[in-house]
Amino acid sequence: MTHAKTPAKGADVNATKLAATAWADDLFVFGHSLSSWITDYVDMEESLAVGSMSQECLAHAVALWKRAGMSAEERDRHVFTDPLSDWHPAALVAEPATIWPDLVAQGWLFSQACCCVAEYLGSQNDQTDSVFDVMVAEQTLHVRHWQRWVEMLLGDQRTRPELVESLTNRLASTSDLLQPVLPAESVRQGADENLLNSWSAHLREAQMRIGDAAVARSGAPAAAVDGARRPISDGDALARLFGRIREVRSKHPEWRYEIYD
Amino acid sequence: MTDTAPLDAIRKALAAVEDPEIPISLQDLGVLRESSIQGSRLRVVLVPTRLGCPAKGEMERRVRAAVRGVAPSLTVEVIWRGDRWTQDDISEHGREMLRSHGYDAGVEAQRRCPYCAGSDVKQHGSFGGSICKVPFSCRACGSTFEMLKSSVMSDLPATAGGPKPPHAEGRPLLRIV
């Protein structure tokens, strides 16, 4: 870990909270999307892995919401009641995968980004709170899991084209990934380059694996901060996902599901 | 400290609270980290093996029920801290308990089958039947077993050795503020 011992000079507490909330939203969305694969996948061991990673993404989301100051009631409202237009998920997680290679590509890139962001947020927060270190370690296990799949699918000529295609498309959707954490303006002012540098290193690795031609096709952004996130709107895949989540509450208001805690 | 709170009884009640999934106490598992009494308030600090442990609610319920059984007038505050949990947090007694229930405590560098002590074992991925477990099988006796997974584990378990935290040494956890 490379955390600074004290919060970064000039760290803006409110900006850090907003960043934590936005990233928590991404984790919640991805964790929920991932959960649909628990029963879709035919391999028992993979179902267990996907289930565990899904639970951990949801738990990380809650840990970040709490550290951003959201109470249990506010978390409940955010998930079950607030307008979906309040949610601005990263494009990388906004479109749930429908085929396995695409989920591998999405999970691999997102878990790497989670490691970078958790490490960055840890450097901006109270250094006595080790939850960010734990999140990095837990997400690292996810990275390794997805990486094994990347290597397996890329290593077989029968599966390689589909994964390259998925990675190409997913890389193309990362232009807004770090935007809430590092608003483009702060990057232009050189506020903090550590996060960008660590994410760029991951991007380069992904690009090396898919080859130059695919990288050129993807138009993969270098900075991942320039894209504008857009709110969830009717007709989006995530609107359907939230519809299923909220259906439980609307049909059975007497059931009090707590947001994962 | 309240006159009516029997300290020893509270300490014993907390030490006896078991994990919902494995028959091992939360204290031996290293999940129960601290407890302190200030006036009529009992503060209990717990650390999950992994942040996403789905049994946290049940553990908390058991802690509250245990205290209520011996000191019903106390107000119990349960705090989940996002600290690192590693195999080194398991007490010696806890390691024995785990082995006797078919788990490798994950303390030694070499994985061993808890049934035959053989070291010719195979890991089946990094995720087991619950988020804090790693699945293995033993080539010698054919048994399947699991190892508890640290919150800071990437692929390898923590190594043994070094000073142990108080909860892993069986030192009393309850203190009066």
Coordinates of C-alpha atoms in Angstrom, one line a residue:
Chain A
M1 CA 0.0 0.0 0.0
T2 CA 1.2 3.5 -0.7
H3 CA -1.1 5.5 1.4
A4 CA 0.1 8.9 2.6
K5 CA 0.2 9.0 6.4
T6 CA -2.0 12.0 6.6
P7 CA -4.8 13.2 4.3
A8 CA -3.5 14.7 1.1
K9 CA -2.7 18.4 1.4
G10 CA -5.7 20.4 0.4
A11 CA -7.9 17.3 0.4
D12 CA -11.5 18.5 0.0
V13 CA -13.7 16.6 2.5
N14 CA -16.9 17.3 0.6
A15 CA -15.4 16.3 -2.7
T16 CA -14.1 13.1 -1.1
K17 CA -17.6 12.3 0.2
L18 CA -19.2 12.9 -3.2
A19 CA -16.6 10.7 -4.8
A20 CA -17.2 7.9 -2.2
T21 CA -20.9 8.1 -2.8
A22 CA -20.6 7.9 -6.6
W23 CA -18.2 5.0 -6.3
A24 CA -20.5 3.3 -3.8
D25 CA -23.3 3.6 -6.4
D26 CA -21.1 1.9 -9.0
L27 CA -20.3 -0.9 -6.6
F28 CA -23.9 -1.4 -5.7
V29 CA -25.0 -1.5 -9.4
F30 CA -22.2 -3.9 -10.3
G31 CA -22.7 -6.1 -7.3
H32 CA -26.4 -6.4 -8.1
S33 CA -25.7 -7.1 -11.8
L34 CA -23.2 -9.8 -10.8
S35 CA -25.7 -11.5 -8.5
S36 CA -27.8 -12.5 -11.5
W37 CA -25.0 -14.7 -12.7
I38 CA -25.1 -16.9 -9.5
T39 CA -27.8 -19.0 -11.1
D40 CA -27.1 -18.4 -14.7
Y41 CA -23.7 -20.0 -14.7
V42 CA -23.5 -23.8 -15.0
D43 CA -20.2 -24.2 -13.0
M44 CA -20.8 -24.6 -9.3
E45 CA -17.4 -23.2 -8.3
E46 CA -18.0 -20.2 -10.5
S47 CA -21.4 -19.6 -9.0
L48 CA -19.8 -19.5 -5.6
A49 CA -17.2 -17.1 -6.7
V50 CA -19.6 -14.8 -8.4
G51 CA -21.9 -14.9 -5.4
S52 CA -19.0 -14.0 -3.1
M53 CA -17.8 -11.2 -5.2
S54 CA -21.3 -9.8 -5.6
Q55 CA -21.7 -9.8 -1.8
E56 CA -18.4 -8.1 -1.3
C57 CA -19.2 -5.4 -3.9
L58 CA -22.4 -4.6 -2.0
A59 CA -20.6 -4.6 1.3
H60 CA -18.0 -2.2 -0.1
A61 CA -20.8 0.0 -1.4
V62 CA -22.3 0.2 2.1
A63 CA -18.9 0.9 3.7
L64 CA -18.4 3.9 1.3
W65 CA -21.9 5.2 1.8
K66 CA -21.4 5.1 5.6
R67 CA -18.1 6.9 5.3
A68 CA -19.8 9.5 3.2
G69 CA -22.1 10.1 6.1
M70 CA -25.3 8.4 4.8
S71 CA -27.4 6.9 7.6
A72 CA -29.3 3.6 7.3
E73 CA -32.5 5.5 6.5
E74 CA -30.8 7.5 3.7
R75 CA -29.2 4.4 2.2
D76 CA -32.6 2.8 2.2
R77 CA -34.2 5.8 0.5
H78 CA -31.4 6.0 -2.0
V79 CA -31.9 2.4 -3.1
F80 CA -35.6 1.9 -2.8
T81 CA -37.3 5.3 -3.2
D82 CA -35.2 8.1 -4.6
P83 CA -35.6 9.0 -8.3
L84 CA -33.4 6.9 -10.5
S85 CA -32.2 10.2 -12.1
D86 CA -30.2 10.7 -8.9
W87 CA -28.0 7.8 -9.9
H88 CA -25.2 8.5 -12.3
P89 CA -23.4 5.2 -12.8
A90 CA -20.2 4.8 -14.7
A91 CA -20.8 3.6 -18.3
L92 CA -18.6 0.6 -17.5
V93 CA -21.2 -0.7 -15.1
A94 CA -24.4 0.9 -16.5
E95 CA -24.8 -1.8 -19.2
P96 CA -25.0 -5.2 -17.4
A97 CA -23.2 -8.0 -19.3
T98 CA -25.3 -10.6 -21.1
I99 CA -22.6 -13.0 -22.2
W100 CA -19.8 -14.5 -20.0
P101 CA -16.8 -13.0 -21.8
D102 CA -18.3 -9.6 -21.5
L103 CA -18.8 -10.1 -17.7
V104 CA -15.2 -11.2 -17.5
A105 CA -14.1 -8.0 -19.3
Q106 CA -16.3 -5.8 -17.2
G107 CA -15.4 -7.5 -13.9
W108 CA -11.7 -7.4 -14.6
L109 CA -11.6 -3.7 -15.5
F110 CA -14.0 -2.7 -12.8
S111 CA -12.2 -4.6 -10.0
Q112 CA -8.9 -3.0 -11.0
A113 CA -10.5 0.4 -10.9
C114 CA -11.9 -0.4 -7.5
C115 CA -8.4 -1.1 -6.2
C116 CA -7.2 2.2 -7.6
V117 CA -10.1 4.2 -6.2
A118 CA -10.1 2.6 -2.7
E119 CA -6.4 3.2 -2.4
Y120 CA -6.9 6.8 -3.5
L121 CA -9.9 7.4 -1.1
G122 CA -7.9 5.9 1.7
S123 CA -5.2 8.4 1.2
Q124 CA -7.8 11.2 1.4
N125 CA -9.4 9.9 4.6
D126 CA -8.7 9.3 8.3
Q127 CA -5.6 7.1 8.3
T128 CA -6.7 5.2 11.4
D129 CA -9.6 3.8 9.4
S130 CA -8.2 0.7 7.7
V131 CA -11.4 -0.2 5.8
F132 CA -9.9 1.1 2.5
D133 CA -6.9 -1.2 2.9
V134 CA -9.2 -4.1 3.4
M135 CA -11.3 -3.1 0.4
V136 CA -8.1 -3.0 -1.8
A137 CA -7.1 -6.4 -0.6
E138 CA -10.6 -7.9 -1.1
Q139 CA -10.9 -6.3 -4.6
T140 CA -7.4 -7.6 -5.4
L141 CA -8.8 -11.1 -5.0
H142 CA -11.5 -10.2 -7.5
V143 CA -8.9 -8.9 -9.9
R144 CA -7.0 -12.2 -9.7
H145 CA -10.2 -14.2 -10.2
W146 CA -11.2 -12.3 -13.3
Q147 CA -7.6 -12.2 -14.6
R148 CA -7.5 -16.0 -14.6
W149 CA -10.6 -16.0 -16.8
V150 CA -9.0 -13.3 -19.1
E151 CA -5.9 -15.5 -19.5
M152 CA -7.9 -18.6 -20.1
L153 CA -10.2 -17.0 -22.7
L154 CA -7.4 -15.2 -24.5
G155 CA -5.3 -18.3 -24.5
D156 CA -7.8 -20.3 -26.6
Q157 CA -8.4 -19.3 -30.2
R158 CA -12.0 -20.4 -29.9
T159 CA -12.8 -17.9 -27.2
R160 CA -10.2 -15.2 -27.8
P161 CA -12.1 -13.1 -30.4
E162 CA -15.2 -12.8 -28.2
L163 CA -13.2 -11.6 -25.2
V164 CA -11.1 -9.2 -27.3
E165 CA -14.4 -7.8 -28.7
S166 CA -15.8 -7.4 -25.1
L167 CA -12.6 -5.8 -23.8
T168 CA -12.5 -3.5 -26.7
N169 CA -16.0 -2.3 -26.1
R170 CA -15.7 -2.1 -22.3
L171 CA -12.4 -0.1 -22.6
A172 CA -14.3 2.3 -24.9
S173 CA -16.8 2.9 -22.0
T174 CA -14.2 4.0 -19.4
S175 CA -14.1 7.7 -20.3
D176 CA -16.3 8.7 -17.3
L177 CA -15.0 6.0 -14.9
L178 CA -12.9 8.2 -12.6
Q179 CA -14.8 11.5 -13.3
P180 CA -16.6 11.7 -9.9
V181 CA -13.4 10.9 -8.0
L182 CA -11.1 13.2 -10.0
P183 CA -13.2 15.8 -11.8
A184 CA -11.5 16.8 -15.0
E185 CA -10.9 20.3 -13.7
S186 CA -8.9 19.1 -10.8
V187 CA -6.9 16.9 -13.1
R188 CA -6.1 19.8 -15.4
Q189 CA -4.9 21.6 -12.3
G190 CA -2.6 18.7 -11.5
A191 CA -4.4 18.1 -8.1
D192 CA -3.5 14.4 -7.9
E193 CA -1.9 12.2 -10.4
N194 CA -1.5 9.1 -8.4
L195 CA -4.9 7.7 -9.1
L196 CA -4.6 8.5 -12.8
N197 CA -1.2 6.9 -13.0
S198 CA -2.2 3.7 -11.3
W199 CA -5.4 3.4 -13.5
S200 CA -3.3 4.1 -16.6
A201 CA -1.0 1.3 -15.7
H202 CA -4.0 -1.1 -15.5
L203 CA -5.3 0.3 -18.8
R204 CA -2.0 -0.3 -20.5
E205 CA -1.9 -3.9 -19.3
A206 CA -5.4 -4.4 -20.7
Q207 CA -4.4 -2.8 -24.0
M208 CA -1.4 -5.0 -24.3
R209 CA -3.5 -8.1 -24.0
I210 CA -5.9 -7.2 -26.7
G211 CA -3.4 -5.8 -29.2
D212 CA -2.9 -2.5 -30.9
A213 CA -5.6 -3.0 -33.5
A214 CA -8.3 -3.5 -30.9
V215 CA -7.0 -0.6 -28.8
A216 CA -7.3 1.7 -31.8
R217 CA -10.8 0.4 -32.4
S218 CA -11.8 1.0 -28.8
G219 CA -10.6 4.6 -28.8
A220 CA -9.8 3.9 -25.2
P221 CA -9.4 7.1 -23.3
A222 CA -6.2 7.8 -21.4
A223 CA -7.6 9.9 -18.6
A224 CA -11.0 8.3 -17.8
V225 CA -12.2 11.7 -16.4
D226 CA -13.4 13.6 -19.4
G227 CA -16.7 11.8 -20.0
A228 CA -19.9 13.1 -18.5
R229 CA -21.9 10.5 -16.5
R230 CA -25.5 10.4 -17.4
P231 CA -28.4 9.6 -15.1
I232 CA -30.4 6.4 -15.3
S233 CA -33.5 6.9 -17.4
D234 CA -36.5 4.9 -18.3
G235 CA -35.7 2.2 -20.8
D236 CA -32.1 1.7 -19.5
A237 CA -31.1 -1.8 -18.5
L238 CA -30.4 -0.4 -15.0
A239 CA -33.9 0.9 -14.8
R240 CA -35.1 -2.7 -15.2
L241 CA -32.7 -3.9 -12.6
F242 CA -33.9 -1.3 -10.1
G243 CA -37.5 -2.2 -11.0
R244 CA -36.8 -5.7 -9.8
I245 CA -35.1 -4.4 -6.6
R246 CA -37.9 -2.0 -5.8
E247 CA -40.7 -4.4 -6.7
V248 CA -40.0 -6.3 -3.5
R249 CA -40.6 -3.1 -1.4
S250 CA -43.6 -2.0 -3.4
K251 CA -45.3 -5.4 -3.2
H252 CA -44.4 -6.1 0.4
P253 CA -43.9 -2.8 2.2
E254 CA -44.1 -4.8 5.5
W255 CA -40.8 -6.6 4.6
R256 CA -37.9 -4.5 5.8
Y257 CA -34.9 -5.5 3.9
E258 CA -32.0 -3.6 5.2
I259 CA -29.4 -2.3 2.8
Y260 CA -26.6 -4.7 3.3
D261 CA -24.8 -3.9 6.5
Chain B
M1 CA -19.4 0.5 36.3
T2 CA -22.9 -0.4 37.5
D3 CA -23.3 -2.2 40.8
T4 CA -25.7 -4.7 39.2
A5 CA -23.5 -5.8 36.3
P6 CA -21.7 -9.0 37.2
L7 CA -18.5 -8.4 35.4
D8 CA -17.4 -12.0 35.3
A9 CA -20.7 -13.1 34.1
I10 CA -20.6 -10.6 31.2
R11 CA -17.1 -11.6 30.3
K12 CA -18.1 -15.3 30.3
A13 CA -21.3 -14.6 28.3
L14 CA -19.4 -12.7 25.6
A15 CA -16.7 -15.3 25.5
A16 CA -19.3 -18.0 24.9
V17 CA -21.0 -16.3 21.9
E18 CA -20.5 -18.6 18.9
D19 CA -20.1 -17.9 15.3
P20 CA -23.4 -18.8 13.5
E21 CA -21.7 -21.1 11.0
I22 CA -18.8 -22.8 12.7
P23 CA -18.9 -24.0 16.3
I24 CA -16.2 -21.7 17.5
S25 CA -16.6 -18.6 19.8
L26 CA -16.3 -15.2 18.3
Q27 CA -13.6 -14.5 20.8
D28 CA -11.5 -17.5 19.6
L29 CA -12.2 -16.5 16.0
G30 CA -10.8 -13.1 16.6
V31 CA -14.0 -11.4 15.6
L32 CA -14.7 -10.2 19.2
R33 CA -12.0 -7.6 19.7
E34 CA -12.9 -5.4 22.7
S35 CA -15.6 -4.7 25.2
S36 CA -15.8 -2.0 27.8
I37 CA -18.3 -0.8 30.3
Q38 CA -18.9 2.8 31.0
G39 CA -21.7 3.3 33.5
S40 CA -24.6 1.4 32.2
R41 CA -23.3 1.1 28.7
L42 CA -21.5 -1.9 27.3
R43 CA -19.5 -1.2 24.1
V44 CA -18.6 -4.3 22.1
V45 CA -16.2 -4.0 19.1
L46 CA -16.4 -6.7 16.4
V47 CA -14.3 -7.2 13.3
P48 CA -15.6 -9.3 10.4
T49 CA -13.4 -11.9 8.7
R50 CA -14.4 -10.2 5.4
L51 CA -16.3 -6.9 5.0
G52 CA -19.2 -8.6 3.3
C53 CA -19.8 -11.3 6.0
P54 CA -23.6 -11.9 5.8
A55 CA -23.6 -13.2 9.4
K56 CA -22.9 -9.9 11.0
G57 CA -26.5 -9.3 11.9
E58 CA -26.8 -12.7 13.6
M59 CA -23.5 -12.3 15.4
E60 CA -24.7 -8.9 16.7
R61 CA -28.0 -10.4 17.8
R62 CA -26.2 -13.2 19.7
V63 CA -23.9 -10.7 21.5
R64 CA -26.9 -8.7 22.6
A65 CA -28.8 -11.8 23.7
A66 CA -25.8 -13.0 25.7
V67 CA -25.4 -9.8 27.5
R68 CA -29.2 -9.5 28.1
G69 CA -29.1 -12.9 29.7
V70 CA -26.7 -11.8 32.5
A71 CA -27.0 -8.1 32.7
P72 CA -30.4 -7.0 31.2
S73 CA -30.1 -3.5 32.5
L74 CA -27.0 -2.7 30.4
T75 CA -27.4 -0.8 27.1
V76 CA -25.3 -2.6 24.5
E77 CA -23.6 -0.8 21.7
V78 CA -22.1 -3.1 19.0
I79 CA -19.5 -1.5 16.7
W80 CA -18.4 -3.2 13.6
R81 CA -14.9 -2.0 12.7
G82 CA -13.5 -2.4 9.2
D83 CA -10.1 -3.6 10.5
R84 CA -8.0 -6.3 9.0
W85 CA -8.8 -9.8 10.1
T86 CA -6.2 -12.5 9.5
Q87 CA -5.6 -16.1 10.6
D88 CA -3.2 -14.7 13.3
D89 CA -6.3 -13.4 15.0
I90 CA -7.5 -16.9 15.8
S91 CA -6.6 -18.1 19.3
E92 CA -4.7 -21.4 19.8
H93 CA -7.9 -22.9 21.2
G94 CA -9.8 -21.6 18.1
R95 CA -7.3 -23.2 15.8
E96 CA -7.8 -26.6 17.5
M97 CA -11.5 -26.1 17.3
L98 CA -11.3 -25.4 13.6
R99 CA -9.2 -28.4 12.9
S100 CA -11.5 -30.6 14.9
H101 CA -14.4 -29.4 12.7
G102 CA -12.7 -30.0 9.5
Y103 CA -11.1 -26.6 8.8
D104 CA -7.5 -25.7 8.1
A105 CA -6.9 -22.6 10.3
G106 CA -4.6 -21.3 7.6
V107 CA -1.9 -20.3 10.0
E108 CA 1.0 -22.4 8.8
A109 CA 2.5 -21.7 5.4
Q110 CA 1.8 -25.3 4.3
R111 CA -1.9 -26.2 3.9
R112 CA -2.7 -29.5 5.7
C113 CA -5.8 -31.7 5.5
P114 CA -7.5 -31.5 8.9
Y115 CA -8.5 -35.1 8.7
C116 CA -5.2 -36.9 7.8
A117 CA -2.7 -34.1 8.2
G118 CA -1.5 -34.7 4.7
S119 CA 0.0 -31.9 2.8
D120 CA -0.8 -33.1 -0.7
V121 CA -3.8 -30.9 -1.1
K122 CA -5.4 -29.0 -4.0
Q123 CA -7.0 -25.6 -3.8
H124 CA -10.2 -25.2 -5.8
G125 CA -10.4 -21.5 -6.5
S126 CA -10.4 -18.7 -4.1
F127 CA -14.1 -18.7 -3.2
G128 CA -15.9 -21.4 -1.2
G129 CA -19.3 -22.0 0.2
S130 CA -19.3 -18.6 2.0
I131 CA -17.2 -15.5 1.4
C132 CA -14.7 -16.3 4.2
K133 CA -13.8 -19.8 3.0
V134 CA -11.4 -21.2 0.5
P135 CA -12.1 -24.8 -0.8
F136 CA -9.5 -27.6 -0.8
S137 CA -9.4 -31.3 -1.3
C138 CA -6.9 -33.8 0.0
R139 CA -5.3 -36.1 -2.5
A140 CA -4.2 -38.5 0.2
C141 CA -7.5 -39.3 1.9
G142 CA -9.9 -37.8 -0.6
S143 CA -11.6 -35.4 2.0
T144 CA -12.7 -32.0 1.1
F145 CA -12.1 -29.2 3.6
E146 CA -12.0 -25.4 3.8
M147 CA -9.7 -22.7 5.0
L148 CA -10.8 -19.5 6.5
K149 CA -10.0 -16.5 4.2
S150 CA -8.3 -13.4 5.6
S151 CA -9.7 -10.0 4.8
V152 CA -6.3 -9.2 3.5
M153 CA -5.7 -12.4 1.7
S154 CA -5.0 -12.2 -2.0
D155 CA -4.1 -15.8 -2.6
L156 CA -1.8 -16.8 0.2
P157 CA -2.6 -17.1 3.9
A158 CA -0.9 -14.9 6.5
T159 CA 2.2 -16.5 7.9
A160 CA 2.4 -17.5 11.6
G161 CA 4.6 -15.8 14.1
G162 CA 5.1 -12.4 15.5
P163 CA 3.3 -10.9 18.5
K164 CA -0.3 -11.9 18.9
P165 CA -3.1 -9.4 19.6
P166 CA -4.8 -9.8 23.1
H167 CA -7.9 -11.5 21.7
A168 CA -5.7 -14.2 20.2
E169 CA -3.9 -14.8 23.4
G170 CA -7.0 -15.4 25.4
R171 CA -6.4 -12.4 27.6
P172 CA -9.5 -10.9 29.2
L173 CA -11.2 -8.5 26.8
L174 CA -13.6 -6.7 29.1
R175 CA -12.4 -3.5 30.6
I176 CA -14.0 -0.8 32.7
V177 CA -13.7 2.7 31.5

